[in-house]
Amino acid sequence: MLALARGLMAKPRLLLLDEPSLGLAPAVINDLFSSLERLRAESATVLLVDQMAGLALAIADRAYVIEGGRIVASGAAHEIAADGSLEKAYLAVN
């Protein structure tokens, strides 16, 4: 949360976050994503890379699923969450 606050102090036009939930306790992850959701409500632009796909998709407008360095699915976050591409990419479900 401190790193997020430090990043926001500069009033960036775009905030880039790479795996901000990595190594955090579940309660802290929930607090982090609540904060990101508030930022979204304030019209902040955030590029989030995270393997907590369900949480990320819940607050995202757009999503990209990357497998082996290639984009295998892209679109509105709610469409990606519903179409099964995520499961195919991460769980090798056919």
Tab-separated table of N, CA and C in Angstrom:
chain	number	residue	atom	x	y	z
A	1	MET	N	0.829	-1.186	0.000
A	1	MET	CA	0.000	0.000	0.000
A	1	MET	C	0.880	1.260	0.000
A	2	LEU	N	2.011	1.169	0.683
A	2	LEU	CA	2.927	2.302	0.694
A	2	LEU	C	3.482	2.553	-0.703
A	3	ALA	N	3.842	1.488	-1.410
A	3	ALA	CA	4.358	1.645	-2.773
A	3	ALA	C	3.296	2.254	-3.684
A	4	LEU	N	2.058	1.845	-3.521
A	4	LEU	CA	0.959	2.412	-4.304
A	4	LEU	C	0.809	3.899	-4.000
A	5	ALA	N	0.848	4.245	-2.742
A	5	ALA	CA	0.734	5.654	-2.346
A	5	ALA	C	1.897	6.481	-2.889
A	6	ARG	N	3.098	5.922	-2.840
A	6	ARG	CA	4.268	6.647	-3.372
A	6	ARG	C	4.123	6.890	-4.871
A	7	GLY	N	3.600	5.890	-5.575
A	7	GLY	CA	3.387	6.054	-7.006
A	7	GLY	C	2.351	7.115	-7.320
A	8	LEU	N	1.345	7.224	-6.485
A	8	LEU	CA	0.275	8.194	-6.709
A	8	LEU	C	0.675	9.618	-6.334
A	9	MET	N	1.709	9.767	-5.503
A	9	MET	CA	2.138	11.106	-5.085
A	9	MET	C	2.568	11.964	-6.263
A	10	ALA	N	3.089	11.336	-7.316
A	10	ALA	CA	3.551	12.073	-8.488
A	10	ALA	C	2.405	12.464	-9.420
A	11	LYS	N	1.179	12.081	-9.055
A	11	LYS	CA	-0.005	12.359	-9.867
A	11	LYS	C	0.196	11.905	-11.324
A	12	PRO	N	0.475	10.615	-11.512
A	12	PRO	CA	0.747	10.124	-12.859
A	12	PRO	C	-0.520	10.093	-13.717
A	13	ARG	N	-0.323	10.213	-15.028
A	13	ARG	CA	-1.457	10.052	-15.943
A	13	ARG	C	-1.760	8.573	-16.130
A	14	LEU	N	-0.745	7.725	-15.956
A	14	LEU	CA	-0.874	6.281	-16.087
A	14	LEU	C	-0.081	5.631	-14.967
A	15	LEU	N	-0.726	4.763	-14.206
A	15	LEU	CA	-0.066	4.040	-13.121
A	15	LEU	C	0.134	2.599	-13.578
A	16	LEU	N	1.384	2.147	-13.620
A	16	LEU	CA	1.721	0.791	-14.034
A	16	LEU	C	1.988	-0.062	-12.802
A	17	LEU	N	1.279	-1.182	-12.696
A	17	LEU	CA	1.447	-2.066	-11.550
A	17	LEU	C	1.736	-3.480	-12.032
A	18	ASP	N	2.863	-4.024	-11.614
A	18	ASP	CA	3.263	-5.377	-12.000
A	18	ASP	C	3.198	-6.275	-10.776
A	19	GLU	N	2.232	-7.162	-10.758
A	19	GLU	CA	2.038	-8.125	-9.673
A	19	GLU	C	2.018	-7.478	-8.284
A	20	PRO	N	1.173	-6.477	-8.067
A	20	PRO	CA	1.159	-5.844	-6.743
A	20	PRO	C	0.682	-6.772	-5.628
A	21	SER	N	-0.011	-7.853	-5.960
A	21	SER	CA	-0.517	-8.758	-4.931
A	21	SER	C	0.475	-9.850	-4.550
A	22	LEU	N	1.593	-9.936	-5.257
A	22	LEU	CA	2.566	-11.008	-5.038
A	22	LEU	C	3.064	-11.025	-3.596
A	23	GLY	N	2.907	-12.151	-2.941
A	23	GLY	CA	3.427	-12.341	-1.596
A	23	GLY	C	2.597	-11.725	-0.477
A	24	LEU	N	1.436	-11.194	-0.803
A	24	LEU	CA	0.613	-10.553	0.221
A	24	LEU	C	-0.391	-11.539	0.816
A	25	ALA	N	-0.759	-11.296	2.059
A	25	ALA	CA	-1.799	-12.087	2.708
A	25	ALA	C	-3.142	-11.796	2.045
A	26	PRO	N	-4.056	-12.774	2.048
A	26	PRO	CA	-5.358	-12.576	1.397
A	26	PRO	C	-6.106	-11.324	1.848
A	27	ALA	N	-6.062	-11.001	3.115
A	27	ALA	CA	-6.760	-9.804	3.600
A	27	ALA	C	-6.140	-8.536	3.008
A	28	VAL	N	-4.824	-8.529	2.880
A	28	VAL	CA	-4.130	-7.369	2.316
A	28	VAL	C	-4.426	-7.263	0.818
A	29	ILE	N	-4.508	-8.410	0.144
A	29	ILE	CA	-4.858	-8.407	-1.279
A	29	ILE	C	-6.240	-7.787	-1.473
A	30	ASN	N	-7.184	-8.159	-0.622
A	30	ASN	CA	-8.531	-7.576	-0.715
A	30	ASN	C	-8.498	-6.074	-0.508
A	31	ASP	N	-7.705	-5.602	0.453
A	31	ASP	CA	-7.568	-4.158	0.685
A	31	ASP	C	-6.945	-3.475	-0.526
A	32	LEU	N	-5.924	-4.099	-1.102
A	32	LEU	CA	-5.254	-3.550	-2.274
A	32	LEU	C	-6.230	-3.398	-3.439
A	33	PHE	N	-6.985	-4.443	-3.727
A	33	PHE	CA	-7.912	-4.373	-4.847
A	33	PHE	C	-9.076	-3.425	-4.568
A	34	SER	N	-9.453	-3.263	-3.318
A	34	SER	CA	-10.457	-2.252	-2.967
A	34	SER	C	-9.926	-0.858	-3.270
A	35	SER	N	-8.654	-0.640	-2.960
A	35	SER	CA	-8.028	0.653	-3.261
A	35	SER	C	-7.954	0.878	-4.772
A	36	LEU	N	-7.609	-0.161	-5.520
A	36	LEU	CA	-7.554	-0.040	-6.975
A	36	LEU	C	-8.940	0.235	-7.558
A	37	GLU	N	-9.946	-0.359	-6.975
A	37	GLU	CA	-11.313	-0.107	-7.425
A	37	GLU	C	-11.721	1.341	-7.156
A	38	ARG	N	-11.299	1.886	-6.025
A	38	ARG	CA	-11.568	3.305	-5.740
A	38	ARG	C	-10.843	4.205	-6.732
A	39	LEU	N	-9.614	3.859	-7.074
A	39	LEU	CA	-8.876	4.635	-8.083
A	39	LEU	C	-9.613	4.612	-9.420
A	40	ARG	N	-10.118	3.466	-9.784
A	40	ARG	CA	-10.872	3.338	-11.031
A	40	ARG	C	-12.113	4.217	-10.991
A	41	ALA	N	-12.788	4.240	-9.858
A	41	ALA	CA	-13.983	5.072	-9.702
A	41	ALA	C	-13.651	6.557	-9.834
A	42	GLU	N	-12.399	6.907	-9.523
A	42	GLU	CA	-11.941	8.297	-9.647
A	42	GLU	C	-11.366	8.580	-11.030
A	43	SER	N	-11.563	7.658	-11.961
A	43	SER	CA	-11.120	7.784	-13.359
A	43	SER	C	-9.612	7.757	-13.525
A	44	ALA	N	-8.912	7.106	-12.616
A	44	ALA	CA	-7.469	6.930	-12.776
A	44	ALA	C	-7.226	5.871	-13.845
A	45	THR	N	-6.150	6.037	-14.611
A	45	THR	CA	-5.777	5.053	-15.613
A	45	THR	C	-4.712	4.152	-15.019
A	46	VAL	N	-5.010	2.854	-14.958
A	46	VAL	CA	-4.112	1.886	-14.342
A	46	VAL	C	-3.895	0.730	-15.310
A	47	LEU	N	-2.635	0.365	-15.509
A	47	LEU	CA	-2.292	-0.840	-16.249
A	47	LEU	C	-1.824	-1.846	-15.213
A	48	LEU	N	-2.600	-2.909	-15.046
A	48	LEU	CA	-2.360	-3.887	-13.993
A	48	LEU	C	-1.998	-5.228	-14.607
A	49	VAL	N	-0.880	-5.789	-14.178
A	49	VAL	CA	-0.474	-7.143	-14.544
A	49	VAL	C	-0.511	-7.940	-13.259
A	50	ASP	N	-1.371	-8.956	-13.217
A	50	ASP	CA	-1.506	-9.720	-11.982
A	50	ASP	C	-2.087	-11.086	-12.274
A	51	GLN	N	-1.644	-12.089	-11.524
A	51	GLN	CA	-2.177	-13.430	-11.709
A	51	GLN	C	-3.429	-13.665	-10.881
A	52	MET	N	-3.842	-12.709	-10.108
A	52	MET	CA	-5.125	-12.794	-9.400
A	52	MET	C	-6.199	-12.369	-10.403
A	53	ALA	N	-6.370	-13.210	-11.416
A	53	ALA	CA	-7.185	-12.850	-12.579
A	53	ALA	C	-8.623	-12.499	-12.223
A	54	GLY	N	-9.230	-13.250	-11.347
A	54	GLY	CA	-10.615	-12.968	-10.977
A	54	GLY	C	-10.778	-11.580	-10.389
A	55	LEU	N	-9.888	-11.218	-9.488
A	55	LEU	CA	-9.947	-9.890	-8.880
A	55	LEU	C	-9.633	-8.800	-9.894
A	56	ALA	N	-8.624	-9.049	-10.721
A	56	ALA	CA	-8.237	-8.056	-11.728
A	56	ALA	C	-9.367	-7.827	-12.732
A	57	LEU	N	-9.989	-8.909	-13.190
A	57	LEU	CA	-11.082	-8.770	-14.154
A	57	LEU	C	-12.286	-8.061	-13.553
A	58	ALA	N	-12.495	-8.216	-12.262
A	58	ALA	CA	-13.640	-7.585	-11.605
A	58	ALA	C	-13.534	-6.062	-11.602
A	59	ILE	N	-12.318	-5.530	-11.664
A	59	ILE	CA	-12.168	-4.068	-11.623
A	59	ILE	C	-11.712	-3.485	-12.956
A	60	ALA	N	-11.456	-4.348	-13.936
A	60	ALA	CA	-10.904	-3.887	-15.218
A	60	ALA	C	-11.992	-3.530	-16.226
A	61	ASP	N	-11.627	-2.625	-17.132
A	61	ASP	CA	-12.473	-2.339	-18.285
A	61	ASP	C	-12.107	-3.277	-19.431
A	62	ARG	N	-10.809	-3.406	-19.688
A	62	ARG	CA	-10.311	-4.254	-20.778
A	62	ARG	C	-9.330	-5.261	-20.200
A	63	ALA	N	-9.194	-6.375	-20.912
A	63	ALA	CA	-8.285	-7.417	-20.447
A	63	ALA	C	-7.570	-8.055	-21.631
A	64	TYR	N	-6.362	-8.517	-21.356
A	64	TYR	CA	-5.565	-9.249	-22.330
A	64	TYR	C	-5.052	-10.498	-21.644
A	65	VAL	N	-5.201	-11.642	-22.273
A	65	VAL	CA	-4.680	-12.895	-21.748
A	65	VAL	C	-3.443	-13.218	-22.568
A	66	ILE	N	-2.319	-13.374	-21.889
A	66	ILE	CA	-1.049	-13.633	-22.556
A	66	ILE	C	-0.595	-15.036	-22.207
A	67	GLU	N	-0.258	-15.805	-23.240
A	67	GLU	CA	0.239	-17.161	-23.065
A	67	GLU	C	1.488	-17.312	-23.918
A	68	GLY	N	2.584	-17.696	-23.307
A	68	GLY	CA	3.820	-17.879	-24.052
A	68	GLY	C	4.291	-16.619	-24.756
A	69	GLY	N	4.012	-15.461	-24.154
A	69	GLY	CA	4.440	-14.201	-24.731
A	69	GLY	C	3.536	-13.664	-25.827
A	70	ARG	N	2.444	-14.348	-26.101
A	70	ARG	CA	1.519	-13.912	-27.146
A	70	ARG	C	0.137	-13.641	-26.552
A	71	ILE	N	-0.533	-12.643	-27.084
A	71	ILE	CA	-1.900	-12.344	-26.656
A	71	ILE	C	-2.817	-13.382	-27.285
A	72	VAL	N	-3.486	-14.168	-26.446
A	72	VAL	CA	-4.384	-15.213	-26.942
A	72	VAL	C	-5.847	-14.810	-26.836
A	73	ALA	N	-6.130	-13.751	-26.104
A	73	ALA	CA	-7.492	-13.232	-26.002
A	73	ALA	C	-7.426	-11.782	-25.552
A	74	SER	N	-8.350	-10.982	-26.051
A	74	SER	CA	-8.437	-9.593	-25.606
A	74	SER	C	-9.866	-9.127	-25.791
A	75	GLY	N	-10.243	-8.150	-24.987
A	75	GLY	CA	-11.585	-7.599	-25.091
A	75	GLY	C	-12.029	-6.998	-23.784
A	76	ALA	N	-13.318	-6.756	-23.694
A	76	ALA	CA	-13.884	-6.232	-22.451
A	76	ALA	C	-13.656	-7.259	-21.339
A	77	ALA	N	-13.337	-6.786	-20.164
A	77	ALA	CA	-13.011	-7.682	-19.057
A	77	ALA	C	-14.137	-8.662	-18.771
A	78	HIS	N	-15.380	-8.197	-18.824
A	78	HIS	CA	-16.493	-9.111	-18.535
A	78	HIS	C	-16.626	-10.185	-19.613
A	79	GLU	N	-16.248	-9.880	-20.851
A	79	GLU	CA	-16.281	-10.882	-21.921
A	79	GLU	C	-15.180	-11.926	-21.724
A	80	ILE	N	-13.998	-11.478	-21.367
A	80	ILE	CA	-12.881	-12.399	-21.116
A	80	ILE	C	-13.215	-13.314	-19.942
A	81	ALA	N	-13.808	-12.751	-18.911
A	81	ALA	CA	-14.162	-13.555	-17.743
A	81	ALA	C	-15.197	-14.617	-18.090
A	82	ALA	N	-16.055	-14.329	-19.051
A	82	ALA	CA	-17.151	-15.241	-19.392
A	82	ALA	C	-16.812	-16.256	-20.472
A	83	ASP	N	-15.789	-16.005	-21.311
A	83	ASP	CA	-15.609	-16.868	-22.482
A	83	ASP	C	-14.675	-18.062	-22.306
A	84	GLY	N	-14.026	-18.202	-21.185
A	84	GLY	CA	-13.196	-19.377	-20.952
A	84	GLY	C	-11.761	-19.265	-21.426
A	85	SER	N	-11.361	-18.178	-22.063
A	85	SER	CA	-9.977	-18.041	-22.537
A	85	SER	C	-8.986	-18.070	-21.383
A	86	LEU	N	-9.395	-17.510	-20.289
A	86	LEU	CA	-8.510	-17.463	-19.131
A	86	LEU	C	-8.192	-18.860	-18.636
A	87	GLU	N	-9.205	-19.699	-18.502
A	87	GLU	CA	-8.985	-21.063	-18.053
A	87	GLU	C	-8.094	-21.822	-19.038
A	88	LYS	N	-8.319	-21.606	-20.327
A	88	LYS	CA	-7.502	-22.294	-21.335
A	88	LYS	C	-6.036	-21.871	-21.223
A	89	ALA	N	-5.798	-20.589	-21.048
A	89	ALA	CA	-4.420	-20.096	-20.993
A	89	ALA	C	-3.699	-20.513	-19.728
A	90	TYR	N	-4.368	-20.466	-18.578
A	90	TYR	CA	-3.700	-20.712	-17.312
A	90	TYR	C	-3.795	-22.145	-16.848
A	91	LEU	N	-4.846	-22.846	-17.227
A	91	LEU	CA	-5.051	-24.194	-16.710
A	91	LEU	C	-4.935	-25.267	-17.786
A	92	ALA	N	-4.625	-24.859	-19.010
A	92	ALA	CA	-4.496	-25.785	-20.151
A	92	ALA	C	-5.758	-26.615	-20.327
A	93	VAL	N	-6.921	-26.010	-20.135
A	93	VAL	CA	-8.204	-26.680	-20.335
A	93	VAL	C	-8.526	-26.621	-21.819
A	94	ASN	N	-8.905	-27.731	-22.427
A	94	ASN	CA	-9.236	-27.772	-23.858
A	94	ASN	C	-10.730	-27.827	-24.057
